[in-house]
Each structure stands twice: as structure tokens, then as C-alpha cells.
PDB file of C-alpha atoms in Angstrom:
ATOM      1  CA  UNK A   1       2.357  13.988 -22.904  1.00 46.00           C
ATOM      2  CA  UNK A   2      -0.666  14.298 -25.097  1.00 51.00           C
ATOM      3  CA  UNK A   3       1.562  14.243 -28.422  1.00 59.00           C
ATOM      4  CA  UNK A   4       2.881  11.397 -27.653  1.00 60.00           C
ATOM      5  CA  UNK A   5      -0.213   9.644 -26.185  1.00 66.00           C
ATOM      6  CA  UNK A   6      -1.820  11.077 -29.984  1.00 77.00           C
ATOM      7  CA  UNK A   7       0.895   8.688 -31.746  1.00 86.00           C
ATOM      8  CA  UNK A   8       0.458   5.656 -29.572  1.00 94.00           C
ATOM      9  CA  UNK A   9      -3.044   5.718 -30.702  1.00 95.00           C
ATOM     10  CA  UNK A  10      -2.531   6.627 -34.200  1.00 93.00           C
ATOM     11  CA  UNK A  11      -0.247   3.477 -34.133  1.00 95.00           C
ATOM     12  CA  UNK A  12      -1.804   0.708 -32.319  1.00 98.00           C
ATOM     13  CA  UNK A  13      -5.395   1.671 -34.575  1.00 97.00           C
ATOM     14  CA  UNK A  14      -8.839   0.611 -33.284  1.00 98.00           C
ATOM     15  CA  UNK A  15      -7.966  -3.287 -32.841  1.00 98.00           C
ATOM     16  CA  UNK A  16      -5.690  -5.196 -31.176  1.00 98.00           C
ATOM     17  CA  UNK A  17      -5.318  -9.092 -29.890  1.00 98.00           C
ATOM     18  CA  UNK A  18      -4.828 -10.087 -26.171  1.00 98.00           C
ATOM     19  CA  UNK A  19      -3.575 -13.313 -25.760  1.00 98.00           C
ATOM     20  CA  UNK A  20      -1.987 -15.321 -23.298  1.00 96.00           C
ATOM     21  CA  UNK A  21      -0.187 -17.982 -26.018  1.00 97.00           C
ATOM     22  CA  UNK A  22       1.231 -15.193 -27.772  1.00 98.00           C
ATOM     23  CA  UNK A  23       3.366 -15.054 -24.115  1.00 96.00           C
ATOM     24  CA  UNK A  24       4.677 -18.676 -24.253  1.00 94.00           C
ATOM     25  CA  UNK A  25       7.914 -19.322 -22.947  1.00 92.00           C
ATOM     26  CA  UNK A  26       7.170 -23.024 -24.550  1.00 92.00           C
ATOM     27  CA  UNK A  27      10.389 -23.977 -27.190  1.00 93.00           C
ATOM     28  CA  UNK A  28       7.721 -25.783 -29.134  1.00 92.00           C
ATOM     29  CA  UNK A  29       5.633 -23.165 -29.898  1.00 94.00           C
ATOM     30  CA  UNK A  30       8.627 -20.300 -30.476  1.00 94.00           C
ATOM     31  CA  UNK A  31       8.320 -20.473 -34.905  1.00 96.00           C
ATOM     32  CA  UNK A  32       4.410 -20.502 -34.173  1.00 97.00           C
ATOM     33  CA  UNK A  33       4.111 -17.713 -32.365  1.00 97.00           C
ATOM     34  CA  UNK A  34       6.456 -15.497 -34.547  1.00 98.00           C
ATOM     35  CA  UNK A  35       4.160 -16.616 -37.545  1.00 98.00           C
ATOM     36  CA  UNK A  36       1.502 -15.945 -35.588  1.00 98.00           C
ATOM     37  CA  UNK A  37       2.703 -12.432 -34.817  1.00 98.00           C
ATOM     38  CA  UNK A  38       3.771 -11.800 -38.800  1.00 98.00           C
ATOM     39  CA  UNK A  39      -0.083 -13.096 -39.525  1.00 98.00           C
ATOM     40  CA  UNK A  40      -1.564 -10.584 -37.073  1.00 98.00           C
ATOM     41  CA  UNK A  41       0.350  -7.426 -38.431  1.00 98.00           C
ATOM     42  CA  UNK A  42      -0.645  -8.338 -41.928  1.00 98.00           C
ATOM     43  CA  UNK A  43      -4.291  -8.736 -40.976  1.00 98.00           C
ATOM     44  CA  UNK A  44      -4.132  -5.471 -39.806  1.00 98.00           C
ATOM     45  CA  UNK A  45      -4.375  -5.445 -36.019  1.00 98.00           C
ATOM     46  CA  UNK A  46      -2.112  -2.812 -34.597  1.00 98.00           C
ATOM     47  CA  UNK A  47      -1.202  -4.017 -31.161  1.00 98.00           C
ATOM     48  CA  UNK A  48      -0.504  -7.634 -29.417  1.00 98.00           C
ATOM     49  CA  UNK A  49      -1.332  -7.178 -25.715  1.00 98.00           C
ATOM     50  CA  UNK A  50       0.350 -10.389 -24.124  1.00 98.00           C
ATOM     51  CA  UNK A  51      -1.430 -11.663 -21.225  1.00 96.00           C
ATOM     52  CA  UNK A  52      -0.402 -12.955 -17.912  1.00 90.00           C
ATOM     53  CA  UNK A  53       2.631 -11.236 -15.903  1.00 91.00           C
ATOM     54  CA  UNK A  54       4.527 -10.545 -18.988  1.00 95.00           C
ATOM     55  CA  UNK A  55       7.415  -8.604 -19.471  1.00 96.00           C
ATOM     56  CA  UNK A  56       9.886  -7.762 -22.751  1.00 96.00           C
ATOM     57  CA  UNK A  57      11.546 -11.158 -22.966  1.00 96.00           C
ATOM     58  CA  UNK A  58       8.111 -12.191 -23.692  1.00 97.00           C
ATOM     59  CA  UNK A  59       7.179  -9.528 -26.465  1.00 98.00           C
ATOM     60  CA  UNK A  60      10.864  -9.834 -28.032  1.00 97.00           C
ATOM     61  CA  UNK A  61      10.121 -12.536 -30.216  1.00 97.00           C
ATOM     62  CA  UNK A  62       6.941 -10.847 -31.398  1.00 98.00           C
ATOM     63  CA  UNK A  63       8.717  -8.061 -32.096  1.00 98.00           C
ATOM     64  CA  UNK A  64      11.292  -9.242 -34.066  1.00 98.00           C
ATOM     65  CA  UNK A  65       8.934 -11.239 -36.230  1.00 98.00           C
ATOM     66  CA  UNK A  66       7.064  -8.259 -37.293  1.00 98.00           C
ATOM     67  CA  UNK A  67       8.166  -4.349 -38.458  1.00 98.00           C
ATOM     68  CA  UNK A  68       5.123  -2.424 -37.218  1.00 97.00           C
ATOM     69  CA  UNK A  69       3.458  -4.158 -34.571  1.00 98.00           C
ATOM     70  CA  UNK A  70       3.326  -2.626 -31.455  1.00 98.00           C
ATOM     71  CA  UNK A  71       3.530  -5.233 -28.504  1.00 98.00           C
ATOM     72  CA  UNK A  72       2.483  -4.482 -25.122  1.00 98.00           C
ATOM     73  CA  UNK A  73       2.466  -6.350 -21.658  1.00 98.00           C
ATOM     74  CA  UNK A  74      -1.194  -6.753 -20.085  1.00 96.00           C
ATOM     75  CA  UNK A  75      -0.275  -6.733 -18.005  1.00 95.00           C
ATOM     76  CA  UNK A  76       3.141  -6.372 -16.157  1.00 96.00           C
ATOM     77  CA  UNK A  77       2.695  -7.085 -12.254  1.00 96.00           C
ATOM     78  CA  UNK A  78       4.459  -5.063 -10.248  1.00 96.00           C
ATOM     79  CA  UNK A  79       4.852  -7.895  -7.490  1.00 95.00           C
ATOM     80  CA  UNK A  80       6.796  -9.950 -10.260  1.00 92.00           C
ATOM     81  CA  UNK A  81       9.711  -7.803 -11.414  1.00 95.00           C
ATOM     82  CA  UNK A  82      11.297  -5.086  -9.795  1.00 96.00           C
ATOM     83  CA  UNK A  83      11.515  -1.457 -11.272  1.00 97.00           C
ATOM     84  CA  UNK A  84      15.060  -1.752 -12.133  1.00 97.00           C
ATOM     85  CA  UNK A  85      14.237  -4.968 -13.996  1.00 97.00           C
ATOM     86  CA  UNK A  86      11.926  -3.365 -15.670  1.00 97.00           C
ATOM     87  CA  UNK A  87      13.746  -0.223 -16.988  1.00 98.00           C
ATOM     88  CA  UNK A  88      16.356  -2.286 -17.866  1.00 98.00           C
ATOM     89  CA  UNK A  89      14.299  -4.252 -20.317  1.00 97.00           C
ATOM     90  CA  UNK A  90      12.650  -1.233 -21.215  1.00 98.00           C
ATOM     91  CA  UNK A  91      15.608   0.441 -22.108  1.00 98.00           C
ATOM     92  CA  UNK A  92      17.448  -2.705 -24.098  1.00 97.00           C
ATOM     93  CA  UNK A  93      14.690  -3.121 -26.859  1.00 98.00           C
ATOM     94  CA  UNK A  94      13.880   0.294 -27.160  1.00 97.00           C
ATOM     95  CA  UNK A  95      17.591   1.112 -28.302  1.00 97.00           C
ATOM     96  CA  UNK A  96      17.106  -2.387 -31.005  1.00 97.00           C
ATOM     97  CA  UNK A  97      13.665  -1.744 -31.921  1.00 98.00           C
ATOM     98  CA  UNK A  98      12.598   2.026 -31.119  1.00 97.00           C
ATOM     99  CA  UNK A  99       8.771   2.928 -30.655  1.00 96.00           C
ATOM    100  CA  UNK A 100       7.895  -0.918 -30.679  1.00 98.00           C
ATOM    101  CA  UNK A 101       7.051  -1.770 -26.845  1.00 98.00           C
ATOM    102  CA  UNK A 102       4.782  -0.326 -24.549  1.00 98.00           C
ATOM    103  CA  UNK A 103       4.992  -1.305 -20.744  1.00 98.00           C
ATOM    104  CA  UNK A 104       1.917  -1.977 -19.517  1.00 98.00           C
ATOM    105  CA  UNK A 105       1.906  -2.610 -16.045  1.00 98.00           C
ATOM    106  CA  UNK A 106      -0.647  -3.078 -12.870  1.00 95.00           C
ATOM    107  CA  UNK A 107      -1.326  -4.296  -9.009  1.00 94.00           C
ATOM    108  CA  UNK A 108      -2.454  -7.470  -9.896  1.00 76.00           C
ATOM    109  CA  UNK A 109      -4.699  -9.327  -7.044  1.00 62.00           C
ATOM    110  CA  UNK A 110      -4.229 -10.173  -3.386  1.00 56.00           C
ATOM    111  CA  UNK A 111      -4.814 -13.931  -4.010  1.00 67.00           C
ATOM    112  CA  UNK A 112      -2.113 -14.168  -6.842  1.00 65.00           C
ATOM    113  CA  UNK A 113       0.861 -11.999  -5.319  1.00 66.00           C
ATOM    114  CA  UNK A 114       1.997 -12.670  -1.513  1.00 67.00           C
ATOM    115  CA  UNK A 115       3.218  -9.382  -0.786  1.00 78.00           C
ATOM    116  CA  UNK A 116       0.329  -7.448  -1.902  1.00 74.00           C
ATOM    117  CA  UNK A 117       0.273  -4.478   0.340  1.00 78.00           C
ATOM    118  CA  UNK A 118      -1.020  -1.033   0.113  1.00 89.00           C
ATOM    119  CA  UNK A 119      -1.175  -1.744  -4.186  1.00 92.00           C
ATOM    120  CA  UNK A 120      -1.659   1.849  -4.772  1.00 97.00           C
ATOM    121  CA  UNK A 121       1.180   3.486  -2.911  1.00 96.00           C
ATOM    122  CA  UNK A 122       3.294   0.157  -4.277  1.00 96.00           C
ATOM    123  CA  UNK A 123       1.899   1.350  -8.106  1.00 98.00           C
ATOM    124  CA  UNK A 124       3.041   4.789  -7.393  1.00 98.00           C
ATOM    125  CA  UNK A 125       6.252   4.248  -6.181  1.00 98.00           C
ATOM    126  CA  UNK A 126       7.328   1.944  -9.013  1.00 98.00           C
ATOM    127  CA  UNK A 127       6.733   4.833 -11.186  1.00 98.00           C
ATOM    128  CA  UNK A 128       8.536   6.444  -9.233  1.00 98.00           C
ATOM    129  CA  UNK A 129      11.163   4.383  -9.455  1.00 98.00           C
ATOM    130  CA  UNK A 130      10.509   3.931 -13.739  1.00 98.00           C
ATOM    131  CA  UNK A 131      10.821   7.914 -13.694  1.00 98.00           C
ATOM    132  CA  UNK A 132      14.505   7.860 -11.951  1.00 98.00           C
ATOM    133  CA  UNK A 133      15.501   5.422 -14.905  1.00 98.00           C
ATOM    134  CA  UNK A 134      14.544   7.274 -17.777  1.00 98.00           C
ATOM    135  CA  UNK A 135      11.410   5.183 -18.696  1.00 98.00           C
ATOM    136  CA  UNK A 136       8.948   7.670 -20.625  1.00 97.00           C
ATOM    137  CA  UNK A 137       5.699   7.959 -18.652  1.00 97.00           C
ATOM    138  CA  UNK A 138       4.715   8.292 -22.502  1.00 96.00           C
ATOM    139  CA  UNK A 139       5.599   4.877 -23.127  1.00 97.00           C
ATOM    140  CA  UNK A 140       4.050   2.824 -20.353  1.00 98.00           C
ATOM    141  CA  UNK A 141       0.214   2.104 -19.675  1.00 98.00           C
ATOM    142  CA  UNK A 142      -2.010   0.965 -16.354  1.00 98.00           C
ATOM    143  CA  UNK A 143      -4.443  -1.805 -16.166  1.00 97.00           C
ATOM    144  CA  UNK A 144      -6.347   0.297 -14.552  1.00 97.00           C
ATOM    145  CA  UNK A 145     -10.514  -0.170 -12.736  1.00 96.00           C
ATOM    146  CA  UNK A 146     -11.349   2.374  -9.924  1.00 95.00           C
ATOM    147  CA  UNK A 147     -11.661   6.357 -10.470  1.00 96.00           C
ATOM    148  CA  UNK A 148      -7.993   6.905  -8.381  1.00 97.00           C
ATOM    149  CA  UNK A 149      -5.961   4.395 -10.408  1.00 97.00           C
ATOM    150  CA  UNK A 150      -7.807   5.796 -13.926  1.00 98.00           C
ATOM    151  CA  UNK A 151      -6.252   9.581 -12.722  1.00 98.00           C
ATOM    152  CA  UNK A 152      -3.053   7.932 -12.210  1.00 98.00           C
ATOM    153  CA  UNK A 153      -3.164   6.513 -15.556  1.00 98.00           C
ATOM    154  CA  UNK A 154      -3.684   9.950 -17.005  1.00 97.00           C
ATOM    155  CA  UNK A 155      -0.938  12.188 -15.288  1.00 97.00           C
ATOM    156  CA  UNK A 156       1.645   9.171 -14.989  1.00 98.00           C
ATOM    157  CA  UNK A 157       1.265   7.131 -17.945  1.00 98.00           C
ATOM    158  CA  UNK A 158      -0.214   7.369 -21.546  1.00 98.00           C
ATOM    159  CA  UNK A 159      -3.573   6.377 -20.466  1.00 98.00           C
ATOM    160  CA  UNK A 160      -5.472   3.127 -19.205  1.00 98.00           C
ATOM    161  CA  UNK A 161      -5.654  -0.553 -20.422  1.00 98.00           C
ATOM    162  CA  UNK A 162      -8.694  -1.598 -18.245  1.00 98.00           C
ATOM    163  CA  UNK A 163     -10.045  -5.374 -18.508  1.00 97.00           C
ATOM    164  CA  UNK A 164     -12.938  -6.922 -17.764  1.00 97.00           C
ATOM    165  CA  UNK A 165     -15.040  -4.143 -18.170  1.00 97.00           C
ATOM    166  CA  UNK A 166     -18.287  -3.042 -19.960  1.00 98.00           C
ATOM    167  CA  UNK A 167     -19.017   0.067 -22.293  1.00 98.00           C
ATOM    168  CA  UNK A 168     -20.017   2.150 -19.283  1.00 97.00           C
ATOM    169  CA  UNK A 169     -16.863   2.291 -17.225  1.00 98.00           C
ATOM    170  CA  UNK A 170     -15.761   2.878 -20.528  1.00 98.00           C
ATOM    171  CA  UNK A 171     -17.357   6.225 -20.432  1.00 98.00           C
ATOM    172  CA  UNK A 172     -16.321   6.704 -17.285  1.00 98.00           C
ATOM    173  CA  UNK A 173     -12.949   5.963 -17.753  1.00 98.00           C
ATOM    174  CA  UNK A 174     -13.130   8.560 -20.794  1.00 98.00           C
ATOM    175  CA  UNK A 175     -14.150  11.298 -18.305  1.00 98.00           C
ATOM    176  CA  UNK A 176     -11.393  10.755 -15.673  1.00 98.00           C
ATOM    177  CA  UNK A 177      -8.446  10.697 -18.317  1.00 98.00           C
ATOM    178  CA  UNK A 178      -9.732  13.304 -20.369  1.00 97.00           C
ATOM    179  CA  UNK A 179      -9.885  13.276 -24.187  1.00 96.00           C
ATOM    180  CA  UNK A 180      -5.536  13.030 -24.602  1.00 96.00           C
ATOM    181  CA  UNK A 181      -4.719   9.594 -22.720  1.00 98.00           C
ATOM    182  CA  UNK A 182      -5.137   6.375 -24.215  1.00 98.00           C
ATOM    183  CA  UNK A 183      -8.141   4.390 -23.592  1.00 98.00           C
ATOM    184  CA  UNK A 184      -7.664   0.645 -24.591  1.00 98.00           C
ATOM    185  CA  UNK A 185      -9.947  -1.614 -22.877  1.00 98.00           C
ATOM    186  CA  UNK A 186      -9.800  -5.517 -23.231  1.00 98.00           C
ATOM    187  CA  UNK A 187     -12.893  -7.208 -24.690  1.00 98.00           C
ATOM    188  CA  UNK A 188     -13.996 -10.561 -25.085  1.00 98.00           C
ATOM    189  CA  UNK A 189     -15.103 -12.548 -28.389  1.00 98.00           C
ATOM    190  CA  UNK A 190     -16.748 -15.992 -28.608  1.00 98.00           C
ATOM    191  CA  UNK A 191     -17.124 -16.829 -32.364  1.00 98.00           C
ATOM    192  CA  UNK A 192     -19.975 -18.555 -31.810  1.00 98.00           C
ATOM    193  CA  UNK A 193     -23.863 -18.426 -32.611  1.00 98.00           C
ATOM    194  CA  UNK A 194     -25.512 -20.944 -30.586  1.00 98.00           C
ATOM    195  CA  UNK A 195     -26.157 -19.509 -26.870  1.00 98.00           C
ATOM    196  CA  UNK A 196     -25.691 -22.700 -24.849  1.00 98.00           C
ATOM    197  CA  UNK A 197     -22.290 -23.289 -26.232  1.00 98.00           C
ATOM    198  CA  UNK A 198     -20.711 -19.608 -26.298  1.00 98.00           C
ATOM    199  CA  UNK A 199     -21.820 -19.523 -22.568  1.00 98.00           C
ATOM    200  CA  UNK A 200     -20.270 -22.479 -21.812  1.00 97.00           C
ATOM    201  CA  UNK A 201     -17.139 -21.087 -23.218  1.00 97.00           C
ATOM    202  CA  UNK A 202     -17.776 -17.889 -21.527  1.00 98.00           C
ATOM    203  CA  UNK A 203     -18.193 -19.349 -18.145  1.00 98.00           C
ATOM    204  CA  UNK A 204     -15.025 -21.528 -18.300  1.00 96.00           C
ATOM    205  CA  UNK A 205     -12.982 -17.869 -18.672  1.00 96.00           C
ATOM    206  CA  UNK A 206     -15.008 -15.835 -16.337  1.00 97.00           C
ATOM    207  CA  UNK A 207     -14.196 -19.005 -13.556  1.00 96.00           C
ATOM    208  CA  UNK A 208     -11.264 -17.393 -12.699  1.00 93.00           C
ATOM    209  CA  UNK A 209     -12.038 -13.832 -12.286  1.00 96.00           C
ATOM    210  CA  UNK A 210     -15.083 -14.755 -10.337  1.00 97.00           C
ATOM    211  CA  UNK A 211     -12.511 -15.493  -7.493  1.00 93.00           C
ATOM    212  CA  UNK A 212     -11.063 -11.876  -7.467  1.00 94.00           C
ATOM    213  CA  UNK A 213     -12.255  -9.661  -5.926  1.00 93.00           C
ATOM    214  CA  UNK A 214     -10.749  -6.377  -7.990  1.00 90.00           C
ATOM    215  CA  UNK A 215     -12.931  -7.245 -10.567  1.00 94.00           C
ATOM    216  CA  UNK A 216     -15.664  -8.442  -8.630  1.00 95.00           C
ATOM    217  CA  UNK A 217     -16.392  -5.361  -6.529  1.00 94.00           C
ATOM    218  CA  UNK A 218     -16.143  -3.512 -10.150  1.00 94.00           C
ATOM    219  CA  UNK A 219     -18.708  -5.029 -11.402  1.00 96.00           C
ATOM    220  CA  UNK A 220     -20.581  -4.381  -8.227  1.00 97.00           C
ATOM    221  CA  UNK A 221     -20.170  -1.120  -9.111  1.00 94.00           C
ATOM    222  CA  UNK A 222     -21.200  -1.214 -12.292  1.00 94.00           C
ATOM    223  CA  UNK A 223     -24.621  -2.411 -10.740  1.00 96.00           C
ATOM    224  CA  UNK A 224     -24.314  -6.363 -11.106  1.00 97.00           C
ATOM    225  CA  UNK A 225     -25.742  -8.108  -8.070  1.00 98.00           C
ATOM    226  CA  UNK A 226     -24.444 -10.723  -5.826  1.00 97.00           C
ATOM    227  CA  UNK A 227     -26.496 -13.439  -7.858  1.00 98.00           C
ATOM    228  CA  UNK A 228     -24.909 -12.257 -11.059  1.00 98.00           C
ATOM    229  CA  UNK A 229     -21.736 -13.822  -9.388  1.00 97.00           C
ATOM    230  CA  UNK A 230     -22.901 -17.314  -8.496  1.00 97.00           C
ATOM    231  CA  UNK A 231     -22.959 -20.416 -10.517  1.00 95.00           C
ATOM    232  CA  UNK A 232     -20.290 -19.305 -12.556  1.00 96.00           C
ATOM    233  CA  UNK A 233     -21.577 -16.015 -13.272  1.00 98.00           C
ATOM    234  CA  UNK A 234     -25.363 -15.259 -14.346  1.00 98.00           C
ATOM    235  CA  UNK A 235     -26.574 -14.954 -18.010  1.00 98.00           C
ATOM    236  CA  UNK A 236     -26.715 -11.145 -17.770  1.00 98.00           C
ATOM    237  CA  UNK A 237     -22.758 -11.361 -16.557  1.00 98.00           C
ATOM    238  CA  UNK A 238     -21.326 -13.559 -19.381  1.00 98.00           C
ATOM    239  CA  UNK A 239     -23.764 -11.526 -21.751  1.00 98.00           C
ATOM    240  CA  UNK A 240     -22.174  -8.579 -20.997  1.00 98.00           C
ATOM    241  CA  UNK A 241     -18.572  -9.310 -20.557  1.00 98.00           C
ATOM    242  CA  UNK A 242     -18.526 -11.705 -24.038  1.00 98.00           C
ATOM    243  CA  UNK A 243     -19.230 -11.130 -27.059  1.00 98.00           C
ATOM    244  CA  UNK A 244     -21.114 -13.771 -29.236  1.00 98.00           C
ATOM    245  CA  UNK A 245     -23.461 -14.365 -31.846  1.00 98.00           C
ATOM    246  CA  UNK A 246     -23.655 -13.127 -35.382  1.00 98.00           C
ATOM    247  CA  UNK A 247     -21.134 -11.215 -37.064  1.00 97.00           C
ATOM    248  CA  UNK A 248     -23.375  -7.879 -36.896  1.00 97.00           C
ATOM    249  CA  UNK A 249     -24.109  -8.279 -32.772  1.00 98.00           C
ATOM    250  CA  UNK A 250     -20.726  -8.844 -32.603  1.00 98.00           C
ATOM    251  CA  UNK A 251     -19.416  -6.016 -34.489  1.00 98.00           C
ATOM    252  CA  UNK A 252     -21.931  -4.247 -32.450  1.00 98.00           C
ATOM    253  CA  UNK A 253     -20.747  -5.266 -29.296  1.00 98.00           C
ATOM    254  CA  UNK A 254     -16.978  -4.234 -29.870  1.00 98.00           C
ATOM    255  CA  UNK A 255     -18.362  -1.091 -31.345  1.00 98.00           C
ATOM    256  CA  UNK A 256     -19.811  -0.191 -27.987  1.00 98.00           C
ATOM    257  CA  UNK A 257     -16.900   0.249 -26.394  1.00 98.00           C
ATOM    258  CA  UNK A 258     -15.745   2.968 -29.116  1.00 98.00           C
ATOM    259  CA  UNK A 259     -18.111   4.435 -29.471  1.00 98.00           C
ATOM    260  CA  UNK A 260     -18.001   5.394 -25.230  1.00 98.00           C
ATOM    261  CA  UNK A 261     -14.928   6.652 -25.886  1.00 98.00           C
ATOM    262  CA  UNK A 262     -12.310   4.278 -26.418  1.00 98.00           C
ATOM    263  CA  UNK A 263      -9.399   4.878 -28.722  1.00 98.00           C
ATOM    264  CA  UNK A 264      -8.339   0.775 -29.103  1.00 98.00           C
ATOM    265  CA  UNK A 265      -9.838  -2.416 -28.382  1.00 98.00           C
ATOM    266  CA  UNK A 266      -7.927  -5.268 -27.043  1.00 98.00           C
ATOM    267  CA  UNK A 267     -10.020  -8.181 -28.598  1.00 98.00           C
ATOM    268  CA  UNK A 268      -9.449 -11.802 -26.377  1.00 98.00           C
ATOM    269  CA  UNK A 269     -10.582 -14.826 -29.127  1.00 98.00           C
ATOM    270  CA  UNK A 270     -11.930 -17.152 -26.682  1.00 97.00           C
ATOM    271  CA  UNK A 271     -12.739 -20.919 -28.275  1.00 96.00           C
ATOM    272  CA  UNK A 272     -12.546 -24.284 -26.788  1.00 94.00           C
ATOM    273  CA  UNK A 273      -8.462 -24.666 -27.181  1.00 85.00           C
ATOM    274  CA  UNK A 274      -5.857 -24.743 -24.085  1.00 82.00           C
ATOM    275  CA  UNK A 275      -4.964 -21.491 -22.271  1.00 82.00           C
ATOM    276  CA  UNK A 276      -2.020 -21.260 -24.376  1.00 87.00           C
ATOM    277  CA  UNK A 277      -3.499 -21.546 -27.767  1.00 92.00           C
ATOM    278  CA  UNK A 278      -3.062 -19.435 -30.743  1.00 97.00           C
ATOM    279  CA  UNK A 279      -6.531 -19.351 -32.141  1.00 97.00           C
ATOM    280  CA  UNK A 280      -5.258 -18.148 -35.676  1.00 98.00           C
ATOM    281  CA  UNK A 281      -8.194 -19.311 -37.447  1.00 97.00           C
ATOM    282  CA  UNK A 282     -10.393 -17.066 -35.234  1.00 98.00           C
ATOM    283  CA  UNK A 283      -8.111 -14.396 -35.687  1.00 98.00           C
ATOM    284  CA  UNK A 284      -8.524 -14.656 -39.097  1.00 98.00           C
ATOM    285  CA  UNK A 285     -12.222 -14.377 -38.944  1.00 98.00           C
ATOM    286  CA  UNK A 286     -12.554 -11.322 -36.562  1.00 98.00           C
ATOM    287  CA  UNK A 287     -10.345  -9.424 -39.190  1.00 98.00           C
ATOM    288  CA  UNK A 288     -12.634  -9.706 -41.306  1.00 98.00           C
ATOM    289  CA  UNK A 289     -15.743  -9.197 -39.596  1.00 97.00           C
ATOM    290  CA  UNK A 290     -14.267  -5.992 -38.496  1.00 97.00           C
ATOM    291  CA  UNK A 291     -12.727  -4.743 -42.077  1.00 92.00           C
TER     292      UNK A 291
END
């Protein structure tokens, strides 16, 4: 598998955009979002990771808009749409668009999925299941945290799409997969210099993931304290999990996670619009601070 892990990373490059808009099943915003995709291959980014439970009807439209772009699902919950489903999609646009679409897929959280039982053995046997129907473990990634989930990433899939997560589990994310599997962690940017009000922006995004406990017994692990995790998160948190300020600390910040060993960067533009904004202008900027 390591070939073929070697050209998803040669195509995707070092930078790609995580959004939830990009997702939209809104009419309103279908032309926007296909511009929006067009706009983001031309800048250069080499992936679109679409946030929420995705799944290909949602990265069709992206795809169709653009030749290059690789589009991938960050992630796909498992508790949403059955393996069959799944394959099925898989298999209809790679025969129209080969190479484009990369399955990314995870457990999700207790609080957001009803049936949430035994998540591991659940992730396993979808693959399972994804293996029976012919869908390339080459072509599929895992949003994965913890050391057993990061192995599985590594012998069942092309590698890892972690989120939430800091430079360090970076690293040890690198050592678990090995130097072959793909290593794309998510990352977040606030284009903004002034400390009050890219925390404020922070906190508003961290809010929800302060609820769940996946990512809060990571960073637990990662040695944040219980206090880190009250009042919406402490200044060391958002510091950590955001990027902000200048266009050098940034750079330096999404650098980081490179130079730990990761092979891609899924950047998340967060600004003061709606959930289900396409921050294009910001886009636009964080191309070029990172040509």
C-alpha cells in the first residue's frame, strides 16, 4: 500500500482546506460553492476535506467543478451510512472521476450517534465490510486520536486524518504509522492579530468539542489539565489548538505540524461568519501567506 499512499500525498501537497460550507446541501449556495472549489484548486491547495458527516453526494459537486482537486470526507461517520452505502458511492464517482475522492471515515462521538457501541470493533468491521466491496484500503483514510485506531489507520487504510490535535501527537502519530501512511492532521487558523478577538473566535469553535469527550481525554493526554477545559477552554488550550497572529507565527504554527512529521495539513479558516460560510477572502489570504 505504500505506493499508493506515496501518490495520495504527492497529490493532495502540503495544504489543504477543511470546511464545513464547502458540504452544503443548501440550493442557494450550490454555484458558490463550485466557484469556491474552482478558486481553491487554482490557489493551489491540493485537497478539500468537507466537514461534518459527509459522504460523496457532498464532494460531487466539488468535484465536478474542478480537474485536480482531490476531495475528501472528514469525516464520514460510520453510525450515518452503512458500508454498502458507502461502497456504492465509492464505486459510482470513482468510475466518472477516477483518483478524485478519498473516503475518509471515523467513530464519531457517543453524544452525537445513538448507537455508539463498542466504536472500535464497529470501525473494524465496516472495513471489513468496505474490503468485501472492492473499496481500496488505498483509497480511504481514519480520523483517527488514540495509539490503536492510529495502527489501524496504517495497515487498513492510507494513513490518518487526526483533528484537533497539536504538533506532538503529531509525532506520535508519525511513529505508529511509520514513514509510508499518510499523515494529514486538521489545523486551525484565525486571521487575526489582536489576542482578545482571535480568542473570542477561538472559543466560540472549541465550545463544541469541549463537550466530547474523544477529544477531551486526548488532550488529557497530551498533558492539558482539567482547568484548561473550563470557561470555554483556557488561554494555553485555544493557544495551542488555533493559530493566530502575524503572518510569520502563523506560518510558524502550521509549519509545526510538518515539520513533526506530517505529510498534509488540513487548514480550518475560522472568522466571525455562520457555520456554513465560505470564507473565500481568508482563503485567499492563507494562500498567500503560505506561497
Amino acid at each position: 500500500m505504500s505506493d499508493s499512499a506515496g501518490r495520495l500525498k504527492d497529490t493532495i501537497g502540503r495544504y489543504g482546506i477543511w470546511s464545513v460550507g464547502l458540504r452544503s446541501e443548501d440550493p442557494d449556495q450550490r454555484a458558490e460553492i463550485a466557484e469556491a472549489a474552482a478558486e481553491l484548486e487554482q490557489l493551489g491547495y491540493g485537497a478539500a476535506w468537507l466537514g461534518g458527516s459527509s459522504a460523496v453526494r457532498h464532494a460531487l459537486p466539488l468535484i465536478e467543478a474542478t480537474s485536480t482537486l482531490t476531495v475528501g470526507t472528514s469525516i464520514q461517520s460510520i453510525w450515518d451510512y452503512e458500508a454498502a452505502e458507502s461502497a456504492a458511492g465509492f464505486a459510482e464517482v470513482e468510475a466518472a472521476h477516477p483518483g478524485r475522492f478519498v473516503l475518509g471515515l471515523g467513530i464519531s462521538h457517543a453524544r452525537l450517534a445513538s448507537q455508539y457501541r463498542r466504536p472500535y470493533s464497529a470501525l473494524v468491521a465496516y472495513l471489513d465490510a468496505l474490503d468485501a466491496a472492492g473499496v481500496p484500503a488505498d483509497r480511504r483514510v481514519l480520523a483517527a486520536l488514540g495509539p490503536k485506531t492510529l495502527e489501524l489507520a496504517g495497515t487498513r487504510a492510507a494513513g490518518a486524518i487526526p483533528y484537533l490535535v497539536t504538533p506532538e501527537h503529531t509525532a506520535e502519530a508519525r511513529e505508529i504509522l511509520g514513514v509510508d501512511a499518510l499523515l494529514a492532521p486538521e489545523f486551525k487558523v484565525v486571521l487575526e492579530t489582536d489576542p482578545d478577538k482571535a480568542r473570542a473566535l477561538a472559543r466560540d469553535t472549541l465550545a463544541l468539542y469541549l463537550a466530547l469527550p474523544n477529544y477531551t481525554n486526548t488532550w488529557l493526554r497530551l498533558g492539558f489539565t482539567e482547568d484548561d477545559l473550563l470557561d470555554g477552554g483556557s488561554d494555553r488550550l485555544v493557544d495551542t489548538f488555533f493559530a493566530w497572529g502575524d503572518e510569520t507565527r502563523i506560518r510558524s504554527r502550521v509549519e509545526a505540524f510538518h515539520e513533526a512529521g506530517a505529510d498534509h495539513v488540513a487548514l480550518q479558516v475560522v472568522t466571525d461568519g455562520t457555520r456554513n460560510a465560505l470564507p473565500r477572502e481568508a482563503w485567499r489570504r492563507l494562500a498567500s501567506l503560505l506561497a
